[in-house]
Amino acid sequence: MDIKHGFVDAVGNTPLIRLNSFSEETGCEILGKAEFLNPGGSVKDRAALYIIQEAEKAGTLQPGGTVVEGTAGNTGIGLAHICNAKGYKCLIIIPDTQSQEKIDLLRTLGAEVRTVPAVPYRDANNYVKLSGRLASEMENAIWANQFDNLANRRAHYETTGREIWEQTDGKIDAWVAATGTGGTYAGVAMFLKDQNPQVRCVVADPMGSGLYSYVKTGTITLEGSSITEGIGNSRITANMEGAPIDDAIQIDDPTAIKVVYQLLQKDGLFMGGSVGINVGAAVALAKQMGPGHTIVTVLCDGGSRYQSRLYNPQWLAEKGLA
Ligand code: PMP
């Protein structure tokens, strides 16, 4: 018998999918780790699970306690599912710029959701800082703190990275991914480099994020903006600190949008916007490295979370991206 014992047991062990149309165009094997197939629908189920399990082991999260987090959505969705499965309460602080689908889903899952204005990290009312303050004022509550809690990248070192290595039989030339907290990128990059230092590890970055300039020049500069959600950062998080980075690739929204529509129409994959940045960067890397290489990236979440935006021609037209 092959039975998963509940939600928690069903997290991880996702397939690695060959992205046929892009592989054929580039002559490389472009492979996507299908994180949208996690039971909570995104790559963040893994981090949410490790954060809760480590808090349980440390004794900071007690039965009936509350998990508090500031999140662009997917971490909150993962946490809300796991809180339901384990009997915890969940309080989510989310910037009001995130898609209505994610906010509605969090409420349906039973999380208490507070939307707040999107203000920069340096502002005391930034959603991440606010979530930390609220957690410290509550009894029997933990702050998940996904940006700086290393349980996040440990999840990807011990599970996602190991799975990718095993699924490719170690025949992987490059790993490329965008970063929100950096947990996925860093955990996988560290695991792969530990197996084979020759694996090229490349950060993908949307416009408006500072990682590309940080890798290229050593300083963070923010230029432009992106409609993608859950990725991009203006600082080096604890999860990104010390992560191996060989190079960075910047992908603009028109490229990312073309990529997600090609994935939908030619590969049958209905993906979120960050996947457009990831696969766009994998294609750019394939062109740099030349044919014959195996390049792995992440399919972070599915398109249904963005139907009112990325898959709404009117919304795209309003943004000048039709
Ligand atoms: N894509 C999406 C859609 C996300 O929600 C996130 C997490 N915020 C990421 C990518 C990036 O993952 P990480 O936080 O591990 O860098």
Tab-separated table of C-alpha atoms in Angstrom, residues 16-312:
chain	number	residue	atom	x	y	z
A	16	LEU	CA	10.148	16.881	-12.213
A	17	ILE	CA	8.508	17.790	-15.529
A	18	ARG	CA	10.348	18.255	-18.840
A	19	LEU	CA	9.128	21.505	-20.377
A	20	ASN	CA	8.881	20.106	-23.887
A	21	SER	CA	8.358	23.231	-25.988
A	22	PHE	CA	11.220	25.139	-24.350
A	23	SER	CA	13.521	22.087	-24.360
A	24	GLU	CA	12.970	21.628	-28.081
A	25	GLU	CA	13.524	25.339	-28.810
A	26	THR	CA	16.802	25.517	-26.885
A	27	GLY	CA	18.291	22.030	-27.343
A	28	CYS	CA	18.656	21.832	-23.562
A	29	GLU	CA	16.655	19.717	-21.125
A	30	ILE	CA	14.601	22.360	-19.298
A	31	LEU	CA	12.994	20.715	-16.273
A	32	GLY	CA	10.425	22.188	-13.867
A	33	LYS	CA	10.017	20.958	-10.286
A	34	ALA	CA	6.221	20.722	-10.056
A	35	GLU	CA	5.667	22.463	-6.726
A	36	PHE	CA	2.132	23.475	-7.745
A	37	LEU	CA	1.269	19.809	-7.070
A	38	ASN	CA	1.890	20.140	-3.334
A	39	PRO	CA	-1.383	19.648	-1.384
A	40	GLY	CA	-1.613	23.380	-0.564
A	41	GLY	CA	-0.831	24.258	-4.181
A	42	SER	CA	2.618	25.845	-3.922
A	43	VAL	CA	6.316	25.553	-3.156
A	44	LYS	CA	5.651	27.202	0.219
A	45	ASP	CA	3.996	24.119	1.739
A	46	ARG	CA	7.490	22.748	2.375
A	47	ALA	CA	8.738	25.833	4.241
A	48	ALA	CA	5.463	26.173	6.184
A	49	LEU	CA	5.750	22.549	7.345
A	50	TYR	CA	9.395	22.841	8.453
A	51	ILE	CA	8.710	26.123	10.286
A	52	ILE	CA	5.826	24.564	12.252
A	53	GLN	CA	7.628	21.274	12.913
A	54	GLU	CA	10.764	23.039	14.173
A	55	ALA	CA	8.654	25.276	16.468
A	56	GLU	CA	6.922	22.176	17.825
A	57	LYS	CA	10.273	20.490	18.469
A	58	ALA	CA	11.636	23.642	20.151
A	59	GLY	CA	8.491	23.801	22.311
A	60	THR	CA	7.687	27.371	21.226
A	61	LEU	CA	4.419	26.239	19.590
A	62	GLN	CA	2.086	24.543	22.071
A	63	PRO	CA	-1.248	22.762	21.406
A	64	GLY	CA	-3.977	25.246	20.475
A	65	GLY	CA	-1.399	27.951	19.706
A	66	THR	CA	-1.454	30.511	16.913
A	67	VAL	CA	0.890	30.808	13.936
A	68	VAL	CA	1.304	34.439	12.803
A	69	GLU	CA	2.874	35.421	9.495
A	70	GLY	CA	3.293	38.251	7.030
A	71	THR	CA	2.977	36.715	3.584
A	72	ALA	CA	2.324	37.461	-0.067
A	73	GLY	CA	-0.109	34.539	0.074
A	74	ASN	CA	1.373	31.151	-0.589
A	75	THR	CA	3.163	30.738	2.745
A	76	GLY	CA	-0.049	31.778	4.464
A	77	ILE	CA	-2.032	29.239	2.440
A	78	GLY	CA	0.443	26.470	3.370
A	79	LEU	CA	0.409	27.525	7.034
A	80	ALA	CA	-3.405	27.713	7.125
A	81	HIS	CA	-3.729	24.151	5.769
A	82	ILE	CA	-1.163	22.776	8.235
A	83	CYS	CA	-2.727	24.712	11.140
A	84	ASN	CA	-6.088	23.102	10.309
A	85	ALA	CA	-4.494	19.657	10.067
A	86	LYS	CA	-2.672	20.095	13.398
A	87	GLY	CA	-5.229	22.092	15.420
A	88	TYR	CA	-3.523	25.509	15.490
A	89	LYS	CA	-4.977	28.954	14.752
A	90	CYS	CA	-3.535	31.076	11.971
A	91	LEU	CA	-3.259	34.882	11.658
A	92	ILE	CA	-2.097	36.248	8.308
A	93	ILE	CA	-0.997	39.808	7.480
A	94	ILE	CA	-1.003	40.380	3.712
A	95	PRO	CA	-0.291	43.484	1.593
A	96	ASP	CA	-3.399	44.746	-0.223
A	97	THR	CA	-1.567	44.497	-3.565
A	98	GLN	CA	-1.864	40.689	-3.647
A	99	SER	CA	-4.484	38.896	-5.751
A	100	GLN	CA	-8.038	38.652	-4.399
A	101	GLU	CA	-7.977	34.907	-5.133
A	102	LYS	CA	-5.233	34.343	-2.551
A	103	ILE	CA	-6.924	36.555	0.067
A	104	ASP	CA	-10.293	34.805	-0.442
A	105	LEU	CA	-8.661	31.390	-0.245
A	106	LEU	CA	-6.926	32.238	3.046
A	107	ARG	CA	-10.299	33.251	4.537
A	108	THR	CA	-11.963	30.078	3.201
A	109	LEU	CA	-9.222	28.028	4.858
A	110	GLY	CA	-10.168	29.640	8.173
A	111	ALA	CA	-7.194	31.936	8.706
A	112	GLU	CA	-7.805	35.338	10.259
A	113	VAL	CA	-6.642	37.688	7.493
A	114	ARG	CA	-5.654	41.347	7.866
A	115	THR	CA	-4.868	43.246	4.676
A	116	VAL	CA	-2.529	46.195	5.119
A	117	PRO	CA	-1.186	48.887	2.770
A	118	ALA	CA	1.951	47.778	0.906
A	119	VAL	CA	4.768	49.908	2.368
A	120	PRO	CA	8.548	49.326	2.054
A	121	TYR	CA	10.459	47.100	4.487
A	122	ARG	CA	12.085	50.119	6.176
A	123	ASP	CA	8.617	51.324	7.299
A	124	ALA	CA	7.559	50.116	10.794
A	125	ASN	CA	4.137	49.171	9.393
A	126	ASN	CA	5.530	46.904	6.690
A	127	TYR	CA	3.509	43.650	6.690
A	128	VAL	CA	6.475	41.512	7.742
A	129	LYS	CA	7.418	43.751	10.681
A	130	LEU	CA	3.786	44.125	11.737
A	131	SER	CA	3.323	40.342	11.828
A	132	GLY	CA	6.368	39.980	14.106
A	133	ARG	CA	5.062	42.670	16.466
A	134	LEU	CA	1.588	41.120	16.642
A	135	ALA	CA	3.023	37.654	17.379
A	136	SER	CA	5.154	39.004	20.230
A	137	GLU	CA	2.082	40.622	21.815
A	138	MET	CA	-0.017	37.418	21.725
A	139	GLU	CA	0.041	34.478	24.106
A	140	ASN	CA	0.987	30.995	22.846
A	141	ALA	CA	1.810	32.368	19.401
A	142	ILE	CA	4.818	32.044	17.119
A	143	TRP	CA	5.984	34.291	14.343
A	144	ALA	CA	6.773	32.067	11.340
A	145	ASN	CA	9.260	34.708	10.093
A	146	GLN	CA	9.798	32.957	6.763
A	147	PHE	CA	12.303	35.534	5.469
A	148	ASP	CA	14.834	35.059	8.256
A	149	ASN	CA	13.857	31.698	9.785
A	150	LEU	CA	16.376	29.168	8.439
A	151	ALA	CA	13.864	26.325	8.825
A	152	ASN	CA	12.675	27.638	5.450
A	153	ARG	CA	15.850	26.885	3.520
A	154	ARG	CA	16.465	23.704	5.535
A	155	ALA	CA	13.176	22.409	4.074
A	156	HIS	CA	14.546	22.916	0.571
A	157	TYR	CA	18.044	21.625	1.383
A	158	GLU	CA	16.686	18.408	2.875
A	159	THR	CA	13.753	17.809	0.520
A	160	THR	CA	13.553	19.839	-2.732
A	161	GLY	CA	17.314	19.830	-3.379
A	162	ARG	CA	17.702	16.134	-2.570
A	163	GLU	CA	14.686	15.229	-4.741
A	164	ILE	CA	16.069	17.185	-7.739
A	165	TRP	CA	19.468	15.494	-7.361
A	166	GLU	CA	17.872	12.035	-7.186
A	167	GLN	CA	15.336	12.672	-9.979
A	168	THR	CA	18.114	13.735	-12.381
A	169	ASP	CA	20.525	10.987	-11.219
A	170	GLY	CA	22.921	13.837	-10.480
A	171	LYS	CA	22.982	14.795	-14.173
A	172	ILE	CA	22.172	18.455	-13.672
A	173	ASP	CA	24.210	21.331	-15.090
A	174	ALA	CA	22.332	24.324	-13.710
A	175	TRP	CA	19.756	25.444	-11.188
A	176	VAL	CA	17.929	28.737	-11.686
A	177	ALA	CA	15.144	30.288	-9.592
A	178	ALA	CA	13.708	33.607	-8.500
A	179	THR	CA	13.694	34.483	-4.809
A	180	GLY	CA	11.071	35.820	-2.432
A	181	THR	CA	12.453	34.760	0.925
A	182	GLY	CA	15.209	32.944	-0.964
A	183	GLY	CA	14.461	29.702	0.890
A	184	THR	CA	13.852	27.663	-2.259
A	185	TYR	CA	16.787	29.072	-4.223
A	186	ALA	CA	19.284	28.875	-1.347
A	187	GLY	CA	18.311	25.472	0.053
A	188	VAL	CA	18.420	23.788	-3.355
A	189	ALA	CA	21.623	25.621	-4.433
A	190	MET	CA	23.420	24.610	-1.219
A	191	PHE	CA	22.387	20.965	-1.545
A	192	LEU	CA	23.374	20.749	-5.219
A	193	LYS	CA	26.759	22.454	-4.655
A	194	ASP	CA	27.440	20.019	-1.800
A	195	GLN	CA	26.940	17.128	-4.238
A	196	ASN	CA	28.761	18.734	-7.174
A	197	PRO	CA	30.370	22.211	-7.018
A	198	GLN	CA	30.185	22.370	-10.844
A	199	VAL	CA	26.389	22.799	-10.832
A	200	ARG	CA	25.823	26.394	-11.975
A	201	CYS	CA	23.467	28.265	-9.596
A	202	VAL	CA	21.777	31.346	-11.021
A	203	VAL	CA	19.318	33.789	-9.429
A	204	ALA	CA	16.384	34.876	-11.602
A	205	ASP	CA	15.087	38.345	-10.781
A	206	PRO	CA	12.006	40.343	-11.867
A	207	MET	CA	12.207	44.097	-12.559
A	208	GLY	CA	11.882	46.179	-9.392
A	209	SER	CA	13.907	43.682	-7.343
A	210	GLY	CA	17.445	44.278	-6.097
A	211	LEU	CA	19.052	40.833	-6.374
A	212	TYR	CA	20.211	41.220	-9.984
A	213	SER	CA	22.098	44.452	-9.269
A	214	TYR	CA	23.439	42.957	-6.020
A	215	VAL	CA	24.946	39.981	-7.869
A	216	LYS	CA	26.258	42.088	-10.763
A	217	THR	CA	27.604	45.111	-8.851
A	218	GLY	CA	27.520	44.328	-5.115
A	219	THR	CA	24.909	46.993	-4.348
A	220	ILE	CA	21.127	46.805	-4.315
A	221	THR	CA	19.370	49.184	-6.706
A	222	LEU	CA	15.648	48.999	-7.447
A	223	GLU	CA	14.426	49.905	-10.927
A	224	GLY	CA	11.094	49.291	-12.626
A	225	SER	CA	8.339	47.024	-11.341
A	226	SER	CA	6.696	43.667	-12.006
A	227	ILE	CA	3.199	42.188	-11.952
A	228	THR	CA	4.619	38.892	-10.658
A	229	GLU	CA	3.772	38.039	-7.046
A	230	GLY	CA	5.775	36.389	-4.277
A	231	ILE	CA	9.212	37.144	-5.715
A	232	GLY	CA	11.718	39.982	-5.697
A	233	ASN	CA	13.384	41.569	-2.704
A	234	SER	CA	15.119	44.783	-1.652
A	235	ARG	CA	17.376	43.134	0.921
A	236	ILE	CA	19.476	40.006	1.515
A	237	THR	CA	17.401	37.818	3.837
A	238	ALA	CA	18.963	35.423	6.360
A	239	ASN	CA	17.823	32.608	4.054
A	240	MET	CA	19.858	34.093	1.156
A	241	GLU	CA	22.890	34.898	3.329
A	242	GLY	CA	25.788	32.647	2.279
A	243	ALA	CA	23.886	30.973	-0.572
A	244	PRO	CA	26.061	30.098	-3.589
A	245	ILE	CA	25.328	32.430	-6.527
A	246	ASP	CA	27.258	32.085	-9.797
A	247	ASP	CA	25.258	34.638	-11.743
A	248	ALA	CA	21.914	36.459	-12.035
A	249	ILE	CA	19.463	36.938	-14.911
A	250	GLN	CA	16.839	39.672	-15.052
A	251	ILE	CA	13.526	38.910	-16.788
A	252	ASP	CA	10.930	41.572	-17.648
A	253	ASP	CA	7.156	41.112	-17.478
A	254	PRO	CA	6.501	40.891	-21.255
A	255	THR	CA	8.951	37.956	-21.432
A	256	ALA	CA	7.444	36.274	-18.350
A	257	ILE	CA	3.909	36.660	-19.750
A	258	LYS	CA	4.925	35.162	-23.108
A	259	VAL	CA	6.460	32.233	-21.231
A	260	VAL	CA	3.369	31.452	-19.110
A	261	TYR	CA	1.089	31.615	-22.165
A	262	GLN	CA	3.430	29.286	-24.098
A	263	LEU	CA	3.453	26.875	-21.121
A	264	LEU	CA	-0.351	26.966	-21.158
A	265	GLN	CA	-0.873	26.648	-24.902
A	266	LYS	CA	2.000	24.344	-25.918
A	267	ASP	CA	2.825	22.374	-22.761
A	268	GLY	CA	-0.609	22.222	-21.114
A	269	LEU	CA	0.722	23.777	-17.895
A	270	PHE	CA	-1.370	26.532	-16.223
A	271	MET	CA	1.169	28.441	-14.112
A	272	GLY	CA	1.531	31.524	-11.883
A	273	GLY	CA	3.588	34.577	-12.835
A	274	SER	CA	6.785	33.700	-10.960
A	275	VAL	CA	7.029	30.606	-13.175
A	276	GLY	CA	7.259	32.991	-16.153
A	277	ILE	CA	10.332	34.603	-14.568
A	278	ASN	CA	11.857	31.211	-13.674
A	279	VAL	CA	11.344	29.530	-17.032
A	280	GLY	CA	12.237	32.758	-18.888
A	281	ALA	CA	15.551	32.746	-17.000
A	282	ALA	CA	16.069	29.016	-17.675
A	283	VAL	CA	15.652	29.701	-21.414
A	284	ALA	CA	18.083	32.648	-21.254
A	285	LEU	CA	20.568	30.436	-19.391
A	286	ALA	CA	20.145	27.654	-21.969
A	287	LYS	CA	21.067	30.167	-24.694
A	288	GLN	CA	24.157	31.245	-22.693
A	289	MET	CA	25.313	27.683	-21.949
A	290	GLY	CA	24.477	26.202	-25.373
A	291	PRO	CA	22.604	22.987	-26.301
A	292	GLY	CA	22.985	19.718	-24.434
A	293	HIS	CA	22.696	20.998	-20.861
A	294	THR	CA	20.183	20.040	-18.181
A	295	ILE	CA	18.693	23.067	-16.449
A	296	VAL	CA	16.278	22.782	-13.532
A	297	THR	CA	13.883	25.458	-12.246
A	298	VAL	CA	10.706	25.592	-10.113
A	299	LEU	CA	7.036	25.670	-11.099
A	300	CYS	CA	6.077	27.509	-7.893
A	301	ASP	CA	2.285	27.626	-8.115
A	302	GLY	CA	-0.639	27.288	-10.522
A	303	GLY	CA	-2.439	29.873	-12.643
A	304	SER	CA	-5.843	29.722	-10.944
A	305	ARG	CA	-4.507	32.024	-8.194
A	306	TYR	CA	-4.020	34.732	-10.846
A	307	GLN	CA	-7.043	34.316	-13.109
A	308	SER	CA	-8.284	37.874	-12.450
A	309	ARG	CA	-4.880	39.310	-13.391
A	310	LEU	CA	-2.318	37.425	-15.459
A	311	TYR	CA	-5.052	35.502	-17.303
A	312	ASN	CA	-7.444	38.450	-17.645
